[in-house]
PDB file of C-alpha atoms in Angstrom:
ATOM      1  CA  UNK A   1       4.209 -27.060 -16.863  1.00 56.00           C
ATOM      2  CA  UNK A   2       6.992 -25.130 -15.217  1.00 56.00           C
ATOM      3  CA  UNK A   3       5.020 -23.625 -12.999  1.00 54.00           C
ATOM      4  CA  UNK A   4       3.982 -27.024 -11.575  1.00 61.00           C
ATOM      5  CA  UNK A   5       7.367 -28.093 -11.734  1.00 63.00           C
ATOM      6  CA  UNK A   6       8.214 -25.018  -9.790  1.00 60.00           C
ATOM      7  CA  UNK A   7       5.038 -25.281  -6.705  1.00 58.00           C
ATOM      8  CA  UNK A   8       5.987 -28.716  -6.569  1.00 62.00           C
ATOM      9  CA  UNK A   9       9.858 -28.380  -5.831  1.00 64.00           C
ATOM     10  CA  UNK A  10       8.815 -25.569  -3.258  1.00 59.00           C
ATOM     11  CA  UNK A  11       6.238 -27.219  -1.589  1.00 59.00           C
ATOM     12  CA  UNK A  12       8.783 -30.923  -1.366  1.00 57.00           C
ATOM     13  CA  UNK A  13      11.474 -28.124   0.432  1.00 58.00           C
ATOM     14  CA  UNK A  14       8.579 -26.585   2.697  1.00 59.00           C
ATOM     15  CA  UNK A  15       7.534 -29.812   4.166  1.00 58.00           C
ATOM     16  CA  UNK A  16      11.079 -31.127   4.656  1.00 59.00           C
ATOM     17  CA  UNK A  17      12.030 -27.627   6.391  1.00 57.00           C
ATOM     18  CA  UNK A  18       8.264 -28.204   8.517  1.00 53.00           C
ATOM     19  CA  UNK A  19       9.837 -31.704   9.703  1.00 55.00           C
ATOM     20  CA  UNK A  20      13.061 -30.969  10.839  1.00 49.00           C
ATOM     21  CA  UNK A  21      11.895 -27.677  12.565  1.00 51.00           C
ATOM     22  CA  UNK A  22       8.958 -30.002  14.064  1.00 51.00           C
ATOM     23  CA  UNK A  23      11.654 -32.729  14.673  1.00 48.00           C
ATOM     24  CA  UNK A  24      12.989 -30.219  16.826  1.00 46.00           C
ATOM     25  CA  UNK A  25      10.486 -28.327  18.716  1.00 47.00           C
ATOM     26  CA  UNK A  26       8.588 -31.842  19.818  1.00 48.00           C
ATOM     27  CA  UNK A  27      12.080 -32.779  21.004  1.00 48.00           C
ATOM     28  CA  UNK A  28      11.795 -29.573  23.193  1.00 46.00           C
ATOM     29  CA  UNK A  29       8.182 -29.715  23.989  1.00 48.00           C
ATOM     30  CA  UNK A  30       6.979 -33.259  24.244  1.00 46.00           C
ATOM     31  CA  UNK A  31       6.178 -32.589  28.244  1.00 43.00           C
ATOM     32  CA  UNK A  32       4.492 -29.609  27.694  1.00 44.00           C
ATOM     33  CA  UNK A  33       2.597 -31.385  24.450  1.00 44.00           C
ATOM     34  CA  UNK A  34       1.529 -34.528  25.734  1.00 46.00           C
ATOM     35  CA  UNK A  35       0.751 -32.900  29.580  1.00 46.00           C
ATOM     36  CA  UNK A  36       1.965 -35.309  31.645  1.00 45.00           C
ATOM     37  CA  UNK A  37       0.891 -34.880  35.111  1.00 46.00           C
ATOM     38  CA  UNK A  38       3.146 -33.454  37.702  1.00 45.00           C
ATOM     39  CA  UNK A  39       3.431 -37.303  39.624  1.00 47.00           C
ATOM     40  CA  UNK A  40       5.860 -38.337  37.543  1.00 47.00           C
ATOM     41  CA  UNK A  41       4.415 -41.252  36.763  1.00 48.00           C
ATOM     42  CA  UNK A  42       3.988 -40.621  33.077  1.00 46.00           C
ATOM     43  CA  UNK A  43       0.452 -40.618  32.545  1.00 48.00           C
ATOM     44  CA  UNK A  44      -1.249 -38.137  30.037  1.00 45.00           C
ATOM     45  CA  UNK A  45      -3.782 -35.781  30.929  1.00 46.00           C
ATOM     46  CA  UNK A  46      -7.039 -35.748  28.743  1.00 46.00           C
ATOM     47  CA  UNK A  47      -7.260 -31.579  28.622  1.00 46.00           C
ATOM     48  CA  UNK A  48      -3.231 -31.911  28.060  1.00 47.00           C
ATOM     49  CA  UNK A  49      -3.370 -34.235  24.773  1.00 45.00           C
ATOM     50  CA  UNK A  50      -6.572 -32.233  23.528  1.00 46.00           C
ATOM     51  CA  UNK A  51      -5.507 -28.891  23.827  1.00 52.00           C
ATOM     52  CA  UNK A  52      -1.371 -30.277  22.348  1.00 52.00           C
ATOM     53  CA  UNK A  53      -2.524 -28.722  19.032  1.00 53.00           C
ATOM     54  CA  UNK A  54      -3.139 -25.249  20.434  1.00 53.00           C
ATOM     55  CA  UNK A  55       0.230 -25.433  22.542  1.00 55.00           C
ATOM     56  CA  UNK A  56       2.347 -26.287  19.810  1.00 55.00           C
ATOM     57  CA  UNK A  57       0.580 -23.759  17.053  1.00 58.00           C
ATOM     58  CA  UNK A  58       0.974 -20.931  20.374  1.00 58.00           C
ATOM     59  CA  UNK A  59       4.519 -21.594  20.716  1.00 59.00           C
ATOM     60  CA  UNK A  60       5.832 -22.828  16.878  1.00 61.00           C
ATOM     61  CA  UNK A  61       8.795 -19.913  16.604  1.00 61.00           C
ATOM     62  CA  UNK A  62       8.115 -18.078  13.112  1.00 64.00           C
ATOM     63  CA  UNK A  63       5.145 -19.431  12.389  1.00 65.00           C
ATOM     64  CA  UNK A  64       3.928 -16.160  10.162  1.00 64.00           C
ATOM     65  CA  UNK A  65       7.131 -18.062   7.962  1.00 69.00           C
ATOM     66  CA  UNK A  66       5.001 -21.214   8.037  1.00 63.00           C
ATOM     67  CA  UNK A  67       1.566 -19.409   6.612  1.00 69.00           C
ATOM     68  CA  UNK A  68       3.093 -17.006   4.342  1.00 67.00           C
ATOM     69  CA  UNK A  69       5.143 -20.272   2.460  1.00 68.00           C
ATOM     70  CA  UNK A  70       2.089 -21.924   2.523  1.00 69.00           C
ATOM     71  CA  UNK A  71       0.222 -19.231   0.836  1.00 66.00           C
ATOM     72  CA  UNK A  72       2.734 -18.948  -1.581  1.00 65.00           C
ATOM     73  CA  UNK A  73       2.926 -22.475  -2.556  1.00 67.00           C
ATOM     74  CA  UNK A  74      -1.458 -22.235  -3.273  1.00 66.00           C
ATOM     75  CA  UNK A  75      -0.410 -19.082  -5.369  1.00 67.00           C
ATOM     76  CA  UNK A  76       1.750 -21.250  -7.288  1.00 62.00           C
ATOM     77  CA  UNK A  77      -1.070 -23.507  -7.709  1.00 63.00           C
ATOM     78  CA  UNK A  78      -3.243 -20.977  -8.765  1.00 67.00           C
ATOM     79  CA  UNK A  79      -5.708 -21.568  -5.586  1.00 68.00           C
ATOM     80  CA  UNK A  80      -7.850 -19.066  -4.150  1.00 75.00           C
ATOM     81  CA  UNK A  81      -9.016 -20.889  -0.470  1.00 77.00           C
ATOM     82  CA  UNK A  82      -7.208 -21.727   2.328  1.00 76.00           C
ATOM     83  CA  UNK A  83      -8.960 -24.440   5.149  1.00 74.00           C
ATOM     84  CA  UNK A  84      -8.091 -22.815   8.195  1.00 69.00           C
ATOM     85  CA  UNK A  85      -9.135 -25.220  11.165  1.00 71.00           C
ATOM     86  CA  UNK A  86     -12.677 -26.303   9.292  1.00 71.00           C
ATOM     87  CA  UNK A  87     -13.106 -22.646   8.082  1.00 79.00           C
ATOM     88  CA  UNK A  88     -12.565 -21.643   4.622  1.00 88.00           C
ATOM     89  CA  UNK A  89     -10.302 -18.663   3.654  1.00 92.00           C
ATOM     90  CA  UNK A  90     -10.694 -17.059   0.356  1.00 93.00           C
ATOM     91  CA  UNK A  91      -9.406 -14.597  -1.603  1.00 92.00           C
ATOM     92  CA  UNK A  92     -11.695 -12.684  -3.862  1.00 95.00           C
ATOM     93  CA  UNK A  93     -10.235 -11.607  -7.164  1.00 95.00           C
ATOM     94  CA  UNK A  94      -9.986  -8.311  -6.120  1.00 95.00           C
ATOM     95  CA  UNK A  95      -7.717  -9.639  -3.379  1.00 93.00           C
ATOM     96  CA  UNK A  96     -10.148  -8.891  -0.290  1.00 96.00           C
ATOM     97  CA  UNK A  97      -9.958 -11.728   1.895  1.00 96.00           C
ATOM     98  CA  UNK A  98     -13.511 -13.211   3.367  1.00 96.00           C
ATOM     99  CA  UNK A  99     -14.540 -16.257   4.886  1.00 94.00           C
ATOM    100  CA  UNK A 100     -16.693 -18.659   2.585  1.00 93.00           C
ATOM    101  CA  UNK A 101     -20.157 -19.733   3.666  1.00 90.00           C
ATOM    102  CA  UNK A 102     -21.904 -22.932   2.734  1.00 93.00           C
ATOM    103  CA  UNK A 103     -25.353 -22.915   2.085  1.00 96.00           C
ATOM    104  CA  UNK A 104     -27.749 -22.340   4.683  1.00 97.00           C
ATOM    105  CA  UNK A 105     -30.533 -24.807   4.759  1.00 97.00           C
ATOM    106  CA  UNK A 106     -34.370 -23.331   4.405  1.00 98.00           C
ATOM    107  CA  UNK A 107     -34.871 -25.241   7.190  1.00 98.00           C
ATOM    108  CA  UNK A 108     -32.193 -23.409   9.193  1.00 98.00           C
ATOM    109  CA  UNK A 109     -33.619 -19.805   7.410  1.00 98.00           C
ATOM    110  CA  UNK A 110     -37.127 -20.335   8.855  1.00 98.00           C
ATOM    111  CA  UNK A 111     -36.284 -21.463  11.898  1.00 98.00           C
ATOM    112  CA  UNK A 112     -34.189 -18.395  12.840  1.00 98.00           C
ATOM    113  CA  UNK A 113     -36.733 -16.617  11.156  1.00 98.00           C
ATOM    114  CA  UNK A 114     -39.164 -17.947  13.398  1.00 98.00           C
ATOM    115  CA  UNK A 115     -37.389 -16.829  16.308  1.00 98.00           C
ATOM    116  CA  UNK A 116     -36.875 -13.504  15.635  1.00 98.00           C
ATOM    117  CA  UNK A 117     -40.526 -13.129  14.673  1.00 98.00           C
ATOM    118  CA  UNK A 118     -41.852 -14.767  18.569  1.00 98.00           C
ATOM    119  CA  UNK A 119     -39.305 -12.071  19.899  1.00 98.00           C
ATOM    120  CA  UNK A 120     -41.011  -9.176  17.943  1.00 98.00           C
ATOM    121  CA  UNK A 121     -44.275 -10.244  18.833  1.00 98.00           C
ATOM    122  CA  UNK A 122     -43.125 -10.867  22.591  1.00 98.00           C
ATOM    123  CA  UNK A 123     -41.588  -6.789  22.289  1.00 97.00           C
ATOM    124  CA  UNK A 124     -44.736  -6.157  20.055  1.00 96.00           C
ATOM    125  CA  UNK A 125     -47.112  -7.261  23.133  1.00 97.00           C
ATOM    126  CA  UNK A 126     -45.327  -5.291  25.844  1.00 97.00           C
ATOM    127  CA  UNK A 127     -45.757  -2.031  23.515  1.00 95.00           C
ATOM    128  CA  UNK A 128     -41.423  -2.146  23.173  1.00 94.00           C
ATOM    129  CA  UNK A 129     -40.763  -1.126  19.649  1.00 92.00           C
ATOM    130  CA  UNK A 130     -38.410  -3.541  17.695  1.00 94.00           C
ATOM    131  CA  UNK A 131     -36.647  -3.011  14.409  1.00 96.00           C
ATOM    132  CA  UNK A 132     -34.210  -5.536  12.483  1.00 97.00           C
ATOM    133  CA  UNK A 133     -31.061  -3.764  10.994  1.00 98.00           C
ATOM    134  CA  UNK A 134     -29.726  -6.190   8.880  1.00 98.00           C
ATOM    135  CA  UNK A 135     -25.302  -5.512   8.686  1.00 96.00           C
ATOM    136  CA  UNK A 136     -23.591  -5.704   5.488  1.00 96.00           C
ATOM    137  CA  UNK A 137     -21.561  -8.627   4.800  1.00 94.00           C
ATOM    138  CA  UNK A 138     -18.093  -8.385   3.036  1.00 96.00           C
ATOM    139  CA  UNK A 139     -18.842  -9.423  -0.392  1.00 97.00           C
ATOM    140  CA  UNK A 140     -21.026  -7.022  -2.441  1.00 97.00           C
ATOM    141  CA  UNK A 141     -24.608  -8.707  -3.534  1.00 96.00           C
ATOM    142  CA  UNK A 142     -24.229  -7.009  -6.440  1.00 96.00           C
ATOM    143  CA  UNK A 143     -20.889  -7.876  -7.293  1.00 96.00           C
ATOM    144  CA  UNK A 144     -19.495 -10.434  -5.744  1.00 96.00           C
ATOM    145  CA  UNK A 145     -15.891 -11.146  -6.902  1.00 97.00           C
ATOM    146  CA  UNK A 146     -15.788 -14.519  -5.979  1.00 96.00           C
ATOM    147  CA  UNK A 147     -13.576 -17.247  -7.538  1.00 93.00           C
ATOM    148  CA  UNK A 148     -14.633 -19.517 -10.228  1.00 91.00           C
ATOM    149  CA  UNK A 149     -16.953 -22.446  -8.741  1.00 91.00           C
ATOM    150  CA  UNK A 150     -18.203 -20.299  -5.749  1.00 93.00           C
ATOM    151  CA  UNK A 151     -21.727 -19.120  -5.012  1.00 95.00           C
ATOM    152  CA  UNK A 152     -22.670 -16.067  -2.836  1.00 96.00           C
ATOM    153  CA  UNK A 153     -24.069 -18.227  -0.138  1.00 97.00           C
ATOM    154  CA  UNK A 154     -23.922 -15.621   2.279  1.00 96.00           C
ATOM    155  CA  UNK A 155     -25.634 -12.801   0.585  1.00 97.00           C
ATOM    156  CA  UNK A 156     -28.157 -15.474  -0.329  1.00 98.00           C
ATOM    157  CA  UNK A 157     -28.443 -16.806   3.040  1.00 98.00           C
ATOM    158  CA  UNK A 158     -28.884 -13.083   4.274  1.00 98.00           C
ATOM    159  CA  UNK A 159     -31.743 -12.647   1.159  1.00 98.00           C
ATOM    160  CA  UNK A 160     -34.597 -15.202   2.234  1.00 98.00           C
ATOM    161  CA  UNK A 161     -34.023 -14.852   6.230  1.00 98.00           C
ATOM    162  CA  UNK A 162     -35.337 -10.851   4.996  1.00 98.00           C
ATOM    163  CA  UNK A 163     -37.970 -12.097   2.934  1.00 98.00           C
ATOM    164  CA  UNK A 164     -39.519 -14.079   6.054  1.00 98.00           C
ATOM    165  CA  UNK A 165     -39.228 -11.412   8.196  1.00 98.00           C
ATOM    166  CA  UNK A 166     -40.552  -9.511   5.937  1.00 98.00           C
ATOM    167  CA  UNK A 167     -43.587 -12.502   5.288  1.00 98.00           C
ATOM    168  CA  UNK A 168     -44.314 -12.063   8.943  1.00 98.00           C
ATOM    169  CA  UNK A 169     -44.796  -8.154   8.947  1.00 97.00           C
ATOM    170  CA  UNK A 170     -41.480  -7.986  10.802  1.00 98.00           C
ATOM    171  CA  UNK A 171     -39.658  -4.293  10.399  1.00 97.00           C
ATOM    172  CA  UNK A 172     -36.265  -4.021   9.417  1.00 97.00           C
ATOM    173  CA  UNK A 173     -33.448  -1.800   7.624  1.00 97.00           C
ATOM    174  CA  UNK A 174     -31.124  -3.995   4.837  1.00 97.00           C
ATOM    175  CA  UNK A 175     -28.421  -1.781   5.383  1.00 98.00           C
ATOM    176  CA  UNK A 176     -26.887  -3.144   2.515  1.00 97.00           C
ATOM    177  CA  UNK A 177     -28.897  -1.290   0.456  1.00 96.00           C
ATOM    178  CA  UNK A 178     -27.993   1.983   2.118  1.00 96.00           C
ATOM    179  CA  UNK A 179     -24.436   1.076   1.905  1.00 97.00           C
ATOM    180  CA  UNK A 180     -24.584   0.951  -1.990  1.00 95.00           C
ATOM    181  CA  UNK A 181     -26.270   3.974  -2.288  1.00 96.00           C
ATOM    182  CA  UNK A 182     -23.938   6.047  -0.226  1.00 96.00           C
ATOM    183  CA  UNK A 183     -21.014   4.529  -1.338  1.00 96.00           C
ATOM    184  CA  UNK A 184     -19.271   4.445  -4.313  1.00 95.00           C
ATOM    185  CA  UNK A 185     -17.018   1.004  -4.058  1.00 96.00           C
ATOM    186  CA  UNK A 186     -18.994  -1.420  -1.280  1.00 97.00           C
ATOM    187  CA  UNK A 187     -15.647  -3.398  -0.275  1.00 97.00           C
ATOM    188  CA  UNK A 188     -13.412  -0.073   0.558  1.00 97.00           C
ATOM    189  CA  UNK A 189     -15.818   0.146   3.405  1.00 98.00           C
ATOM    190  CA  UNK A 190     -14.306  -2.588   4.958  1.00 98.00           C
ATOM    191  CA  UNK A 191     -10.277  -4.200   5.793  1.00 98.00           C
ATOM    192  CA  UNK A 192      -8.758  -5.885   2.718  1.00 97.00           C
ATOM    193  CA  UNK A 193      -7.852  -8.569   5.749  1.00 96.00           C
ATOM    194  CA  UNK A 194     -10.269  -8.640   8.384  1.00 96.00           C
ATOM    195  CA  UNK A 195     -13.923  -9.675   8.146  1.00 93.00           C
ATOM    196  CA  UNK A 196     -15.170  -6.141  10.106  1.00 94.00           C
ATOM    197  CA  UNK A 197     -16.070  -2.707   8.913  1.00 94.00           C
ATOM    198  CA  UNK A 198     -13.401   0.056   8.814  1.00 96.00           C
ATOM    199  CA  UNK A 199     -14.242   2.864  11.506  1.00 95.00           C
ATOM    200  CA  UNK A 200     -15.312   5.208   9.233  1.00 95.00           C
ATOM    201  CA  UNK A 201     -18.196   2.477   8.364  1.00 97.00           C
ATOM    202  CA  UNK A 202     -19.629   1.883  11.254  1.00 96.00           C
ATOM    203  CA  UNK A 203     -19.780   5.587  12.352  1.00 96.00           C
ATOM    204  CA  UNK A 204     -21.819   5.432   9.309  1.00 96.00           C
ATOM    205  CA  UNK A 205     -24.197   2.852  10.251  1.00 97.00           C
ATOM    206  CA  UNK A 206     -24.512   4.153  13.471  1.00 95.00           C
ATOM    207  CA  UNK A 207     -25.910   7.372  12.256  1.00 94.00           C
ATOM    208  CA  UNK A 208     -28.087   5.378   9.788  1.00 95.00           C
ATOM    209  CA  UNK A 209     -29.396   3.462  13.001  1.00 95.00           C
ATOM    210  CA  UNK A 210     -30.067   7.021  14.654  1.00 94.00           C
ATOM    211  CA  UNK A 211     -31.845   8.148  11.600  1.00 93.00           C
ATOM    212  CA  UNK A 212     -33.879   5.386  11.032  1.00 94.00           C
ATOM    213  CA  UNK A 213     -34.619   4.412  15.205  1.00 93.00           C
ATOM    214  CA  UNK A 214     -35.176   8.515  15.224  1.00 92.00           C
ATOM    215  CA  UNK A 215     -37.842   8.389  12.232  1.00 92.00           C
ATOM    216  CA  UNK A 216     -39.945   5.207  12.979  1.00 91.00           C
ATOM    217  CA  UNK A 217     -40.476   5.447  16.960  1.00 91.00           C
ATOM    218  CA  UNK A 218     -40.177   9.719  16.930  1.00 90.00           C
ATOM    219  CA  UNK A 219     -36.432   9.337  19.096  1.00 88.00           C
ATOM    220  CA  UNK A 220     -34.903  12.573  18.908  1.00 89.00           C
ATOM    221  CA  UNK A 221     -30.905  12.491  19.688  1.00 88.00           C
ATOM    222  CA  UNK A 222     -28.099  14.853  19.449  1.00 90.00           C
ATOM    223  CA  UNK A 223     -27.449  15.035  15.673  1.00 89.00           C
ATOM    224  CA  UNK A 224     -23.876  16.523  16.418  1.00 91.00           C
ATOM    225  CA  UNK A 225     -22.491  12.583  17.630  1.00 90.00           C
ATOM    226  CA  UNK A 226     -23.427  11.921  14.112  1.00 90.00           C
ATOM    227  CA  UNK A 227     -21.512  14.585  12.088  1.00 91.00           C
ATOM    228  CA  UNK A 228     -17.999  13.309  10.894  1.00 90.00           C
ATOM    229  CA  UNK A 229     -16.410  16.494  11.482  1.00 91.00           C
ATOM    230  CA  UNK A 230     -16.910  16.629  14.816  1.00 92.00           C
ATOM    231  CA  UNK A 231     -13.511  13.918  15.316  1.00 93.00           C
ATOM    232  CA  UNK A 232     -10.470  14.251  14.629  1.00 92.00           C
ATOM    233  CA  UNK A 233      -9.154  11.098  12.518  1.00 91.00           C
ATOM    234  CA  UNK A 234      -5.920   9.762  12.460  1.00 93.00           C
ATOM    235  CA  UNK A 235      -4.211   7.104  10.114  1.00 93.00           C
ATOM    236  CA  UNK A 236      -1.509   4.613  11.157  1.00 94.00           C
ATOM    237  CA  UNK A 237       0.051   3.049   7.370  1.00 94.00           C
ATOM    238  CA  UNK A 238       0.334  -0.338   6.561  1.00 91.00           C
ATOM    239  CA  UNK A 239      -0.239  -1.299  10.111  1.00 93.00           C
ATOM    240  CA  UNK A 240      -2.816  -3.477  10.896  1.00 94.00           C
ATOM    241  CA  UNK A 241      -3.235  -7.103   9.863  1.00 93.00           C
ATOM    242  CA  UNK A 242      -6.837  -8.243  10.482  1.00 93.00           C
ATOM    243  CA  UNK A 243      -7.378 -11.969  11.655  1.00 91.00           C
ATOM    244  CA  UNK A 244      -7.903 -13.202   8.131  1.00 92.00           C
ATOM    245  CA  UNK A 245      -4.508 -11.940   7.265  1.00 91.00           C
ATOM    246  CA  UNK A 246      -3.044 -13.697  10.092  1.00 88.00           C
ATOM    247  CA  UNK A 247      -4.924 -17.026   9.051  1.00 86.00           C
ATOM    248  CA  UNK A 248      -3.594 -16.514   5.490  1.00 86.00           C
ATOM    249  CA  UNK A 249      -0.556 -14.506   5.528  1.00 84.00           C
ATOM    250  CA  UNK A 250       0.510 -11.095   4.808  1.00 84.00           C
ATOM    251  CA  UNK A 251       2.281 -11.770   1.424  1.00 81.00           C
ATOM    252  CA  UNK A 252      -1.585 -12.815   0.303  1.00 83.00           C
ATOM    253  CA  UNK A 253      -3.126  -9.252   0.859  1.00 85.00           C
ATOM    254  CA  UNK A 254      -0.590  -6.941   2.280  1.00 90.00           C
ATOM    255  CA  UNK A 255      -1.588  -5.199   5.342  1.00 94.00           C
ATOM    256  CA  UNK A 256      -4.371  -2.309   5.568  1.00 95.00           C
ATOM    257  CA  UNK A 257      -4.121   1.109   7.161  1.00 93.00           C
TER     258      UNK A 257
END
């Protein structure tokens, strides 16, 4: 009960503070806003009053403040998601942040699947070998840390598209797979708060691409580019925020090296 008391005391004080500072800046920035022409006659331009959203997110002073209250109030309230702009935010329980999928449609499945297959038989025809590596997504297949009342529509998504490709005696490489068996925790291969790989993961999958491009079509390549200890490696702490950080605010998942 407190607690509610609490998230909804905070969140009445963020939107008065979000009013008066938007009070404000409007005051400021109504010409720049609106986009009134340069006539002086007061007329809006179209592109002006569709793009006023994006000039007054761009130029809202502290708006990290704004996000970071905001996650803080759905904290409060025990919520996991954040909409960001039509695209859903989450944060897994083991405090990775990921975007959340709806289902893909078997309609959708085959018809990419579909496509792809025309293109290998296209490649097949002019005797270019073609192989399908299929990239990891964030959330492990096996375990997917999700919230409760969310489904693993990615990884499920991912699934049948493999299986047609796989109907239609299309070649491929779920490098999912190898990324579970060379790896002992699947999510410390990528940012707690960006949606990509860390370096050291895709030098990885490159050199599972080399192996596997070198094995099927007989490639041969300099197996040095593909031994770690050839670089040098150098670690910056606590200094990059990926774009899903940005979206949801550092006080939600810290920052990553």
């Amino acid at each position: 009960m407190k607690k509610n008391m609490y998230a909804r005391i905070a969140s009445f004080l963020f939107l008065m503070l979000v009013g008066l500072s938007s009070l404000a800046f409007y005051t400021n920035q109504i010409k720049a806003w609106v986009g009134l022409d340069q006539s002086g006659n007061g007329q809006p331009l179209v592109e002006g009053v569709n793009d006023g959203d994006d000039v007054v997110n761009n130029a809202l002073k502290s708006k990290m403040t704004y996000v970071q209250v905001n996650t803080f109030i759905r904290d409060a309230l025990g919520q996991n998601v954040k909409n960001d702009n039509g695209r859903l935010v989450m944060k897994l329980n083991n405090g990775y942040l990921t975007y959340y999928y709806e289902r893909t449609s078997d309609e959708k499945i085959n018809q990419q699947v579909s496509y792809y297959t025309d293109l290998y038989q296209y490649c097949k025809g002019k005797n270019i070998p073609m192989i399908y590596f299929q990239a990891p997504n964030k959330v492990d297949p096996d375990n997917p840390q999700l919230p409760d009342g969310y489904t693993d529509n990615c990884n499920d998504a991912i699934d049948r598209y493999l299986k047609g490709l796989k109907s239609n005696g299309v070649p491929y490489v779920d490098l999912r797979t190898a990324l579970k068996n060379d790896f002992d925790n699947y999510y410390e291969c990528f940012f707690i708060t960006d949606h990509h790989w860390l370096p050291e993961t895709a030098f990885w999958a490159s050199g599972k691409i080399l192996v596997n491009l070198g094995n099927a079509y007989n490639i041969e390549y300099n197996k040095i580019v593909t031994n770690e200890n050839q670089y040098s490696k150098r670690v910056y702490n606590e200094w990059f925020l990926g774009s899903l950080g940005k979206k949801a605010g550092k006080n939600w998942s810290g920052v990553d090296n």
